[in-house]
Short mmCIF file of C-alpha atoms in Angstrom, two decimals:
data_model
loop_
_atom_site.label_atom_id
_atom_site.label_comp_id
_atom_site.label_asym_id
_atom_site.label_seq_id
_atom_site.Cartn_x
_atom_site.Cartn_y
_atom_site.Cartn_z
CA UNK A 1 -3.46 9.27 15.18
CA UNK A 2 -1.51 7.46 12.11
CA UNK A 3 1.45 8.86 12.28
CA UNK A 4 5.58 6.75 10.47
CA UNK A 5 7.34 5.97 11.66
CA UNK A 6 11.29 6.88 11.97
CA UNK A 7 12.82 4.79 9.35
CA UNK A 8 9.91 5.41 6.85
CA UNK A 9 10.38 9.15 7.59
CA UNK A 10 14.22 8.61 6.86
CA UNK A 11 13.19 6.46 3.46
CA UNK A 12 11.50 8.99 2.51
CA UNK A 13 13.76 11.96 3.28
CA UNK A 14 15.81 10.18 1.49
CA UNK A 15 13.38 9.45 -1.45
CA UNK A 16 13.22 13.27 -1.70
CA UNK A 17 16.76 13.99 -1.98
CA UNK A 18 17.12 10.60 -4.86
CA UNK A 19 14.37 12.55 -6.06
CA UNK A 20 16.27 16.71 -6.47
CA UNK A 21 20.15 14.92 -6.63
CA UNK A 22 20.89 14.37 -10.41
CA UNK A 23 23.74 15.69 -13.07
CA UNK A 24 23.37 19.00 -12.71
CA UNK A 25 23.91 19.11 -9.38
CA UNK A 26 27.11 17.90 -9.40
CA UNK A 27 28.61 20.60 -12.54
CA UNK A 28 27.53 24.03 -10.76
CA UNK A 29 28.75 23.75 -7.43
CA UNK A 30 31.66 22.03 -8.76
CA UNK A 31 32.16 24.70 -10.93
CA UNK A 32 31.22 27.02 -8.21
CA UNK A 33 34.34 26.43 -5.73
CA UNK A 34 36.53 26.67 -9.12
CA UNK A 35 35.19 30.25 -9.57
CA UNK A 36 34.58 31.28 -6.23
CA UNK A 37 38.26 29.89 -4.82
CA UNK A 38 38.83 31.66 -1.35
CA UNK A 39 35.63 32.06 -1.08
CA UNK A 40 34.08 29.30 -1.27
CA UNK A 41 32.78 28.92 1.50
CA UNK A 42 30.54 31.54 1.43
CA UNK A 43 29.27 30.83 -2.23
CA UNK A 44 28.45 28.38 -1.44
CA UNK A 45 26.61 28.71 1.50
CA UNK A 46 23.99 30.84 -0.69
CA UNK A 47 24.25 28.16 -2.95
CA UNK A 48 22.22 25.41 -0.35
CA UNK A 49 19.98 28.10 0.66
CA UNK A 50 19.03 28.70 -2.53
CA UNK A 51 18.80 25.26 -3.34
CA UNK A 52 17.76 23.45 -0.65
CA UNK A 53 16.40 25.65 1.36
CA UNK A 54 14.02 26.53 -1.54
CA UNK A 55 13.06 23.49 -1.96
CA UNK A 56 12.10 23.37 1.66
CA UNK A 57 9.78 26.43 1.57
CA UNK A 58 8.28 25.19 -1.43
CA UNK A 59 6.80 21.92 0.18
CA UNK A 60 6.03 23.23 3.03
CA UNK A 61 3.29 25.97 0.89
CA UNK A 62 2.72 23.08 -0.84
CA UNK A 63 1.26 21.04 2.45
CA UNK A 64 -0.42 24.40 4.17
CA UNK A 65 -2.38 25.34 0.37
CA UNK A 66 -3.14 21.34 0.22
CA UNK A 67 -2.06 21.03 -3.53
CA UNK A 68 0.23 22.87 -5.59
CA UNK A 69 -3.02 23.37 -7.95
CA UNK A 70 -5.09 25.22 -4.78
CA UNK A 71 -2.45 27.34 -3.96
CA UNK A 72 -1.59 28.31 -8.03
CA UNK A 73 -5.93 28.67 -8.74
CA UNK A 74 -5.47 31.23 -5.41
CA UNK A 75 -3.89 33.53 -8.09
CA UNK A 76 -5.55 32.86 -11.03
CA UNK A 77 -7.02 29.54 -13.01
CA UNK A 78 -5.24 30.88 -16.21
CA UNK A 79 -2.26 31.13 -13.44
CA UNK A 80 -2.24 27.90 -12.44
CA UNK A 81 -2.49 26.62 -16.81
CA UNK A 82 0.22 28.62 -17.55
CA UNK A 83 2.21 28.48 -14.53
CA UNK A 84 3.14 24.83 -14.37
CA UNK A 85 3.30 24.84 -17.89
CA UNK A 86 6.02 26.79 -18.01
CA UNK A 87 7.29 24.92 -15.73
CA UNK A 88 6.93 21.30 -17.22
CA UNK A 89 9.07 23.42 -20.40
CA UNK A 90 11.75 24.20 -18.45
CA UNK A 91 11.95 20.62 -16.24
CA UNK A 92 11.30 19.34 -19.95
CA UNK A 93 12.58 19.63 -23.44
CA UNK A 94 13.59 23.80 -22.89
CA UNK A 95 15.95 22.96 -20.77
CA UNK A 96 16.71 20.18 -18.32
CA UNK A 97 16.29 17.46 -20.75
CA UNK A 98 18.42 18.44 -23.78
CA UNK A 99 21.07 19.87 -20.65
CA UNK A 100 21.40 16.32 -19.57
CA UNK A 101 21.21 14.65 -22.62
CA UNK A 102 24.23 17.33 -23.66
CA UNK A 103 26.19 16.39 -20.38
CA UNK A 104 25.79 13.43 -21.07
CA UNK A 105 28.16 13.65 -24.10
CA UNK A 106 30.66 16.28 -23.04
CA UNK A 107 31.36 14.08 -19.96
CA UNK A 108 30.81 10.43 -21.07
CA UNK A 109 32.09 10.89 -25.21
CA UNK A 110 33.88 14.46 -25.56
CA UNK A 111 37.19 13.33 -23.54
CA UNK A 112 37.86 10.88 -25.81
CA UNK A 113 37.54 12.79 -28.99
CA UNK A 114 39.36 15.66 -30.68
CA UNK A 115 37.97 18.65 -28.58
CA UNK A 116 37.78 20.48 -32.94
CA UNK A 117 37.38 20.31 -36.20
CA UNK A 118 33.86 18.59 -37.34
CA UNK A 119 34.56 15.69 -35.13
CA UNK A 120 33.15 17.59 -31.94
CA UNK A 121 30.43 19.07 -33.68
CA UNK A 122 29.58 15.48 -35.36
CA UNK A 123 29.80 13.33 -32.20
CA UNK A 124 27.06 15.36 -30.27
CA UNK A 125 24.62 15.01 -33.68
CA UNK A 126 25.37 11.07 -33.87
CA UNK A 127 25.55 11.48 -29.91
CA UNK A 128 21.89 12.12 -28.84
CA UNK A 129 20.55 9.98 -32.30
CA UNK A 130 21.19 7.38 -29.69
CA UNK A 131 21.13 9.25 -26.78
CA UNK A 132 18.01 9.92 -26.66
CA UNK A 133 16.08 7.19 -29.44
CA UNK A 134 17.72 5.09 -25.79
CA UNK A 135 15.33 7.74 -24.06
CA UNK A 136 12.24 7.11 -26.19
CA UNK A 137 12.85 3.64 -26.15
CA UNK A 138 12.87 3.15 -22.51
CA UNK A 139 9.65 6.24 -21.87
CA UNK A 140 7.09 4.64 -24.11
CA UNK A 141 6.69 2.60 -21.91
CA UNK A 142 7.89 3.47 -18.34
CA UNK A 143 8.66 0.34 -15.72
CA UNK A 144 10.89 -0.05 -11.85
CA UNK A 145 13.71 0.50 -14.69
CA UNK A 146 14.22 3.32 -14.36
CA UNK A 147 13.42 3.28 -9.61
CA UNK A 148 15.53 1.25 -10.00
CA UNK A 149 18.72 2.07 -11.92
CA UNK A 150 18.18 5.94 -10.25
CA UNK A 151 17.90 4.13 -6.28
CA UNK A 152 21.37 1.64 -7.15
CA UNK A 153 23.45 5.40 -9.88
CA UNK A 154 22.45 7.94 -6.20
CA UNK A 155 24.33 5.86 -3.59
CA UNK A 156 26.89 4.69 -6.06
CA UNK A 157 27.25 8.92 -6.82
CA UNK A 158 27.78 9.67 -3.22
CA UNK A 159 30.31 7.03 -2.42
CA UNK A 160 32.04 8.66 -6.24
CA UNK A 161 32.25 11.48 -4.36
CA UNK A 162 33.28 10.68 -0.94
CA UNK A 163 35.25 8.43 -2.28
CA UNK A 164 36.92 11.00 -4.03
CA UNK A 165 37.35 13.34 -1.14
CA UNK A 166 38.80 11.19 1.31
CA UNK A 167 41.88 11.09 -1.93
CA UNK A 168 41.70 14.60 -1.90
CA UNK A 169 42.43 14.64 1.47
CA UNK A 170 46.26 13.22 1.03
CA UNK A 171 46.48 15.00 -1.75
CA UNK A 172 49.49 18.23 -1.05
CA UNK A 173 48.02 21.26 0.22
CA UNK A 174 47.56 23.84 -2.21
CA UNK A 175 46.03 26.96 -1.07
CA UNK A 176 42.87 28.32 -3.09
CA UNK A 177 43.34 31.09 -5.80
CA UNK A 178 41.56 33.74 -5.80
CA UNK A 179 38.28 34.58 -6.23
CA UNK A 180 36.96 35.98 -9.30
CA UNK A 181 34.17 38.23 -10.23
CA UNK A 182 31.74 38.31 -8.86
CA UNK A 183 32.24 36.02 -6.68
CA UNK A 184 34.62 38.32 -5.25
CA UNK A 185 32.51 41.24 -4.40
CA UNK A 186 29.56 39.11 -3.75
CA UNK A 187 30.05 35.26 -3.37
CA UNK A 188 26.80 34.63 -0.98
CA UNK A 189 24.46 36.73 -3.44
CA UNK A 190 26.41 34.73 -6.81
CA UNK A 191 25.85 31.49 -5.26
CA UNK A 192 22.39 31.94 -4.44
CA UNK A 193 21.60 32.91 -8.22
CA UNK A 194 23.20 29.66 -9.20
CA UNK A 195 21.02 28.08 -7.18
CA UNK A 196 18.76 28.63 -9.51
CA UNK A 197 20.69 26.50 -12.13
CA UNK A 198 19.61 23.17 -10.54
CA UNK A 199 15.85 23.52 -10.49
CA UNK A 200 15.50 22.10 -6.82
CA UNK A 201 13.55 24.93 -6.17
CA UNK A 202 10.38 24.82 -9.58
CA UNK A 203 10.76 20.57 -8.67
CA UNK A 204 9.20 21.62 -5.39
CA UNK A 205 6.27 22.31 -7.33
CA UNK A 206 6.46 19.27 -9.70
CA UNK A 207 6.88 17.20 -7.07
CA UNK A 208 5.42 18.44 -3.91
CA UNK A 209 1.86 16.93 -4.82
CA UNK A 210 4.34 13.41 -4.90
CA UNK A 211 4.07 13.43 -1.23
CA UNK A 212 1.01 15.12 -0.48
CA UNK A 213 -0.89 11.77 -2.06
CA UNK A 214 1.43 9.93 0.28
CA UNK A 215 -0.54 11.68 3.13
CA UNK A 216 -3.57 10.53 1.00
CA UNK A 217 -2.10 6.61 1.27
CA UNK A 218 -1.01 7.01 4.60
CA UNK A 219 -4.28 8.13 5.83
CA UNK A 220 -2.29 11.52 7.98
CA UNK A 221 -5.02 14.15 8.10
CA UNK A 222 -4.10 16.40 10.03
CA UNK A 223 -1.77 19.46 8.65
CA UNK A 224 0.18 20.37 10.82
CA UNK A 225 1.91 16.71 10.86
CA UNK A 226 1.51 17.18 7.55
CA UNK A 227 3.60 20.24 7.43
CA UNK A 228 6.39 18.70 10.76
CA UNK A 229 6.32 15.86 8.32
CA UNK A 230 7.69 17.61 4.71
CA UNK A 231 10.08 19.82 6.83
CA UNK A 232 11.94 16.15 8.36
CA UNK A 233 11.65 14.98 4.61
CA UNK A 234 13.08 18.07 3.28
CA UNK A 235 16.58 18.67 6.35
CA UNK A 236 17.28 14.97 5.54
CA UNK A 237 17.26 16.10 1.91
CA UNK A 238 18.30 19.31 3.17
CA UNK A 239 21.55 17.43 4.71
CA UNK A 240 22.38 15.57 2.16
CA UNK A 241 22.55 17.47 -0.60
CA UNK A 242 24.20 20.44 1.64
CA UNK A 243 26.97 17.41 2.48
CA UNK A 244 27.87 16.71 -1.24
CA UNK A 245 27.37 20.72 -2.65
CA UNK A 246 30.57 21.60 0.25
CA UNK A 247 32.42 18.45 -1.11
CA UNK A 248 32.48 19.19 -4.84
CA UNK A 249 32.50 22.10 -4.30
CA UNK A 250 35.01 22.42 -2.28
CA UNK A 251 37.07 19.55 -4.62
CA UNK A 252 36.71 22.65 -7.26
CA UNK A 253 38.16 25.00 -5.10
CA UNK A 254 41.08 22.57 -5.10
CA UNK A 255 41.35 21.98 -8.53
CA UNK A 256 44.21 24.84 -9.86
CA UNK A 257 45.00 24.93 -13.42
CA UNK A 258 45.57 27.42 -16.25
CA UNK A 259 42.68 29.44 -17.47
CA UNK A 260 38.80 29.70 -17.65
CA UNK A 261 36.01 26.80 -17.98
CA UNK A 262 32.57 26.91 -18.97
CA UNK A 263 31.49 25.33 -17.81
CA UNK A 264 31.59 22.33 -14.33
CA UNK A 265 31.09 19.68 -16.14
CA UNK A 266 35.30 20.60 -16.85
CA UNK A 267 35.88 21.45 -14.05
CA UNK A 268 34.90 17.55 -12.58
CA UNK A 269 37.24 16.68 -15.34
CA UNK A 270 39.82 18.06 -14.41
CA UNK A 271 39.75 16.75 -10.49
CA UNK A 272 39.52 13.37 -11.61
CA UNK A 273 42.03 12.75 -13.80
CA UNK A 274 45.08 14.90 -11.45
CA UNK A 275 43.56 12.78 -8.39
CA UNK A 276 42.42 8.85 -10.50
CA UNK A 277 44.36 9.36 -13.14
CA UNK A 278 42.39 7.75 -17.02
CA UNK A 279 40.69 5.85 -14.57
CA UNK A 280 38.87 8.37 -12.76
CA UNK A 281 38.23 10.32 -16.93
CA UNK A 282 36.06 6.25 -18.11
CA UNK A 283 34.73 5.47 -14.27
CA UNK A 284 33.32 10.05 -14.72
CA UNK A 285 32.11 9.51 -17.38
CA UNK A 286 30.29 6.60 -16.77
CA UNK A 287 28.67 7.55 -14.10
CA UNK A 288 27.41 10.37 -15.87
CA UNK A 289 25.73 8.90 -19.15
CA UNK A 290 24.57 6.65 -16.35
CA UNK A 291 23.44 9.13 -14.38
CA UNK A 292 22.10 11.49 -17.30
CA UNK A 293 20.11 8.87 -18.95
CA UNK A 294 18.33 7.94 -16.17
CA UNK A 295 16.80 11.25 -15.62
CA UNK A 296 16.19 12.22 -19.43
CA UNK A 297 13.68 9.47 -19.37
CA UNK A 298 12.37 10.38 -15.90
CA UNK A 299 11.97 13.84 -16.99
CA UNK A 300 10.28 12.64 -19.58
CA UNK A 301 8.28 10.88 -18.95
CA UNK A 302 6.84 13.11 -15.84
CA UNK A 303 6.29 15.62 -19.11
CA UNK A 304 5.09 13.09 -21.53
CA UNK A 305 1.94 12.76 -18.85
CA UNK A 306 1.81 15.81 -18.15
CA UNK A 307 1.37 16.92 -21.28
CA UNK A 308 -1.75 14.65 -21.50
CA UNK A 309 -3.52 15.19 -18.96
CA UNK A 310 -3.35 19.15 -19.69
CA UNK A 311 -3.16 18.25 -24.57
CA UNK A 312 -5.52 14.98 -24.85
CA UNK A 313 -5.63 15.49 -28.33
CA UNK A 314 -1.81 14.05 -29.01
CA UNK A 315 -1.23 10.71 -27.85
CA UNK A 316 1.12 9.73 -24.87
CA UNK A 317 3.75 7.67 -27.00
CA UNK A 318 3.57 11.12 -29.23
CA UNK A 319 4.45 12.67 -26.65
CA UNK A 320 7.27 11.13 -25.11
CA UNK A 321 8.89 11.20 -29.20
CA UNK A 322 8.15 14.90 -29.94
CA UNK A 323 9.65 15.83 -26.29
CA UNK A 324 13.13 12.67 -27.84
CA UNK A 325 13.47 14.74 -30.99
CA UNK A 326 12.80 18.27 -29.39
CA UNK A 327 15.32 17.94 -26.86
CA UNK A 328 17.43 16.78 -29.36
CA UNK A 329 17.59 19.83 -31.24
CA UNK A 330 18.51 21.61 -28.13
CA UNK A 331 20.91 18.94 -27.44
CA UNK A 332 22.13 19.90 -29.92
CA UNK A 333 23.34 23.70 -29.94
CA UNK A 334 25.32 22.47 -27.02
CA UNK A 335 26.15 22.42 -23.29
CA UNK A 336 27.36 26.08 -22.89
CA UNK A 337 25.10 27.50 -24.89
CA UNK A 338 22.17 25.50 -22.91
CA UNK A 339 23.48 27.07 -20.05
CA UNK A 340 24.21 30.66 -21.14
CA UNK A 341 20.06 30.44 -22.46
CA UNK A 342 19.17 28.83 -18.66
CA UNK A 343 19.96 31.74 -17.03
CA UNK A 344 17.05 35.03 -18.35
CA UNK A 345 14.51 32.20 -18.04
CA UNK A 346 14.95 31.18 -15.32
CA UNK A 347 15.73 34.66 -14.22
CA UNK A 348 11.77 34.63 -14.45
CA UNK A 349 10.86 31.30 -13.09
CA UNK A 350 12.24 31.80 -9.90
CA UNK A 351 10.92 35.08 -8.25
CA UNK A 352 7.90 33.93 -9.48
CA UNK A 353 7.93 30.48 -7.59
CA UNK A 354 9.51 32.33 -4.31
CA UNK A 355 6.85 35.27 -3.92
CA UNK A 356 4.26 32.05 -4.45
CA UNK A 357 6.34 29.92 -2.00
CA UNK A 358 5.67 32.80 0.87
CA UNK A 359 2.54 33.50 -0.40
CA UNK A 360 1.87 29.95 0.35
CA UNK A 361 3.40 30.28 3.95
CA UNK A 362 1.95 33.00 4.68
CA UNK A 363 -1.61 32.72 3.91
CA UNK A 364 -3.42 31.86 7.14
CA UNK A 365 -2.56 35.79 7.91
CA UNK A 366 -3.85 36.99 4.75
CA UNK A 367 -6.41 39.27 4.90
CA UNK A 368 -10.53 37.13 4.41
CA UNK A 369 -10.12 37.70 0.38
CA UNK A 370 -7.35 36.48 -0.29
CA UNK A 371 -7.12 37.18 -4.15
CA UNK A 372 -6.17 40.94 -4.84
CA UNK A 373 -2.56 39.72 -2.66
CA UNK A 374 -2.40 36.66 -5.44
CA UNK A 375 -2.68 38.54 -8.27
CA UNK A 376 -1.08 41.79 -7.65
CA UNK A 377 1.68 40.57 -5.72
CA UNK A 378 2.24 39.04 -8.52
CA UNK A 379 1.57 40.43 -12.18
CA UNK A 380 4.34 43.21 -10.24
CA UNK A 381 6.99 40.17 -9.77
CA UNK A 382 6.58 38.69 -13.29
CA UNK A 383 6.56 41.80 -14.92
CA UNK A 384 9.82 43.27 -13.14
CA UNK A 385 11.80 40.01 -14.10
CA UNK A 386 10.02 40.34 -17.55
CA UNK A 387 11.47 44.04 -17.77
CA UNK A 388 15.04 42.54 -16.52
CA UNK A 389 15.47 40.14 -19.23
CA UNK A 390 14.68 42.30 -21.31
CA UNK A 391 16.62 44.27 -20.62
CA UNK A 392 19.72 42.20 -20.14
CA UNK A 393 19.48 40.40 -23.02
CA UNK A 394 17.49 42.58 -25.56
CA UNK A 395 18.97 46.02 -24.82
CA UNK A 396 22.28 44.24 -22.93
CA UNK A 397 21.76 46.40 -20.07
CA UNK A 398 21.20 49.92 -21.39
CA UNK A 399 17.85 50.89 -18.28
CA UNK A 400 20.56 49.08 -15.80
CA UNK A 401 21.11 52.93 -15.22
CA UNK A 402 17.04 53.93 -14.14
CA UNK A 403 16.23 50.19 -12.22
CA UNK A 404 19.69 50.61 -9.97
CA UNK A 405 17.33 52.68 -8.11
CA UNK A 406 15.20 50.16 -6.84
CA UNK A 407 16.24 48.91 -3.32
CA UNK A 408 18.52 45.80 -3.37
CA UNK A 409 18.44 45.74 -7.42
CA UNK A 410 22.39 46.18 -7.22
CA UNK A 411 21.95 42.21 -5.56
CA UNK A 412 20.13 41.33 -7.93
CA UNK A 413 16.95 41.81 -5.91
CA UNK A 414 15.39 44.39 -6.97
CA UNK A 415 11.61 41.51 -7.31
CA UNK A 416 12.22 42.05 -3.49
CA UNK A 417 11.36 45.81 -3.39
CA UNK A 418 8.73 45.68 -6.29
CA UNK A 419 6.76 42.89 -4.76
CA UNK A 420 6.64 44.11 -1.30
CA UNK A 421 4.63 46.57 -3.28
CA UNK A 422 2.45 44.87 -4.48
CA UNK A 423 1.52 42.30 -1.30
CA UNK A 424 1.63 46.29 0.18
CA UNK A 425 -1.38 47.23 -2.42
CA UNK A 426 -2.81 44.37 -2.18
CA UNK A 427 -3.39 43.60 1.25
CA UNK A 428 -5.04 46.97 1.63
CA UNK A 429 -7.28 45.98 -1.68
CA UNK A 430 -8.42 42.50 0.26
CA UNK A 431 -9.36 44.49 2.55
CA UNK A 432 -11.91 47.45 1.23
CA UNK A 433 -12.85 45.17 -1.79
CA UNK A 434 -16.11 43.14 -1.36
CA UNK A 435 -15.41 39.18 -0.61
CA UNK A 436 -16.68 37.46 -3.28
CA UNK A 437 -16.76 34.29 -1.59
CA UNK A 438 -13.07 33.81 -2.54
CA UNK A 439 -11.41 33.04 1.51
CA UNK A 440 -7.70 32.62 2.95
CA UNK A 441 -9.52 29.06 3.45
CA UNK A 442 -9.02 28.47 -0.81
#
């Protein structure tokens, strides 16, 4: 039976870490640490579970199914088209790409410009035009250059993080400030919800196929062995991610300054200045700019390839151009605004993704006719998540008194209760409805 060597397992674990670790994995734990203060360890624990934990869960679910497409098709062919499309829009021009472009400006250019007046808005516009022109230049003809940049950049970022952490240990010990709401009341839960922002759990549906193809190339056909390897890859990457999050959150918690900040980019900038002076700001600016550029090139390339497959009438080059233009426009909203918009969108996608992961893992225990379980559970979770978004964005929480009657809703997890009801109803339907050929082996 064909197996991977220990060296290969370690290599692919580091590869997965490189695929998941981006600029967002730096700024969100930094903000979390600063806001959580003396509750930093509880909050970062929730963050790790949500980020690394859900990514591992996604890989296992895809391994059980075979591919992400098979898993999504268990709900319906329409869902198998719309859900990946929504994920690609989120990790593409809707959120991740413009967020990276805006973050590159915040960390690479803005610190050296006046913070008020026309210079700030004009600077962002000029920067995004140049930035996404460079992204277009590289993405229109994909090469190994992006991979090489990523392989060089990730170790440099890790070395920088560790160096800054060691430097911080020699600073005068100061007590951590008091946590602010909601990190004061529910640090673990708030940290878990913050973990959505990295989008690593959603990326599992995109990256899972890469490892499925890897097993095909390596001729590893044993399903239990595949799952074992995916867990190993996930644990290796998860340990690396966790170490980074603990260090970054700790640095954010130690950054004591008056007032509040909108996002972790500012926290990191302050930390680097406090530890390394102006040289730290310059170094961080360079690293963030290159990191964000590499991430954007990779995401534009992946999204363009996907959209070319789905909408073949538009060529790859045209998709690259459309993605760059759209991402540039969204990036000009500014990082703070992008982060505000991302909360309701990810709040809608993540419950559906987590539910699909759990169903995929439990698939062998479902009724022989399992489609009703998938359909009813996913629909109920999706509708409830949509209702939450409408309530919070359009009605400003007007229906909160009614929604809070649902168990777990106080902590933001009412969808679990709704999903559990859907699971029970779907299981009953799967047992009493005639089997039309859709079994739990599909």
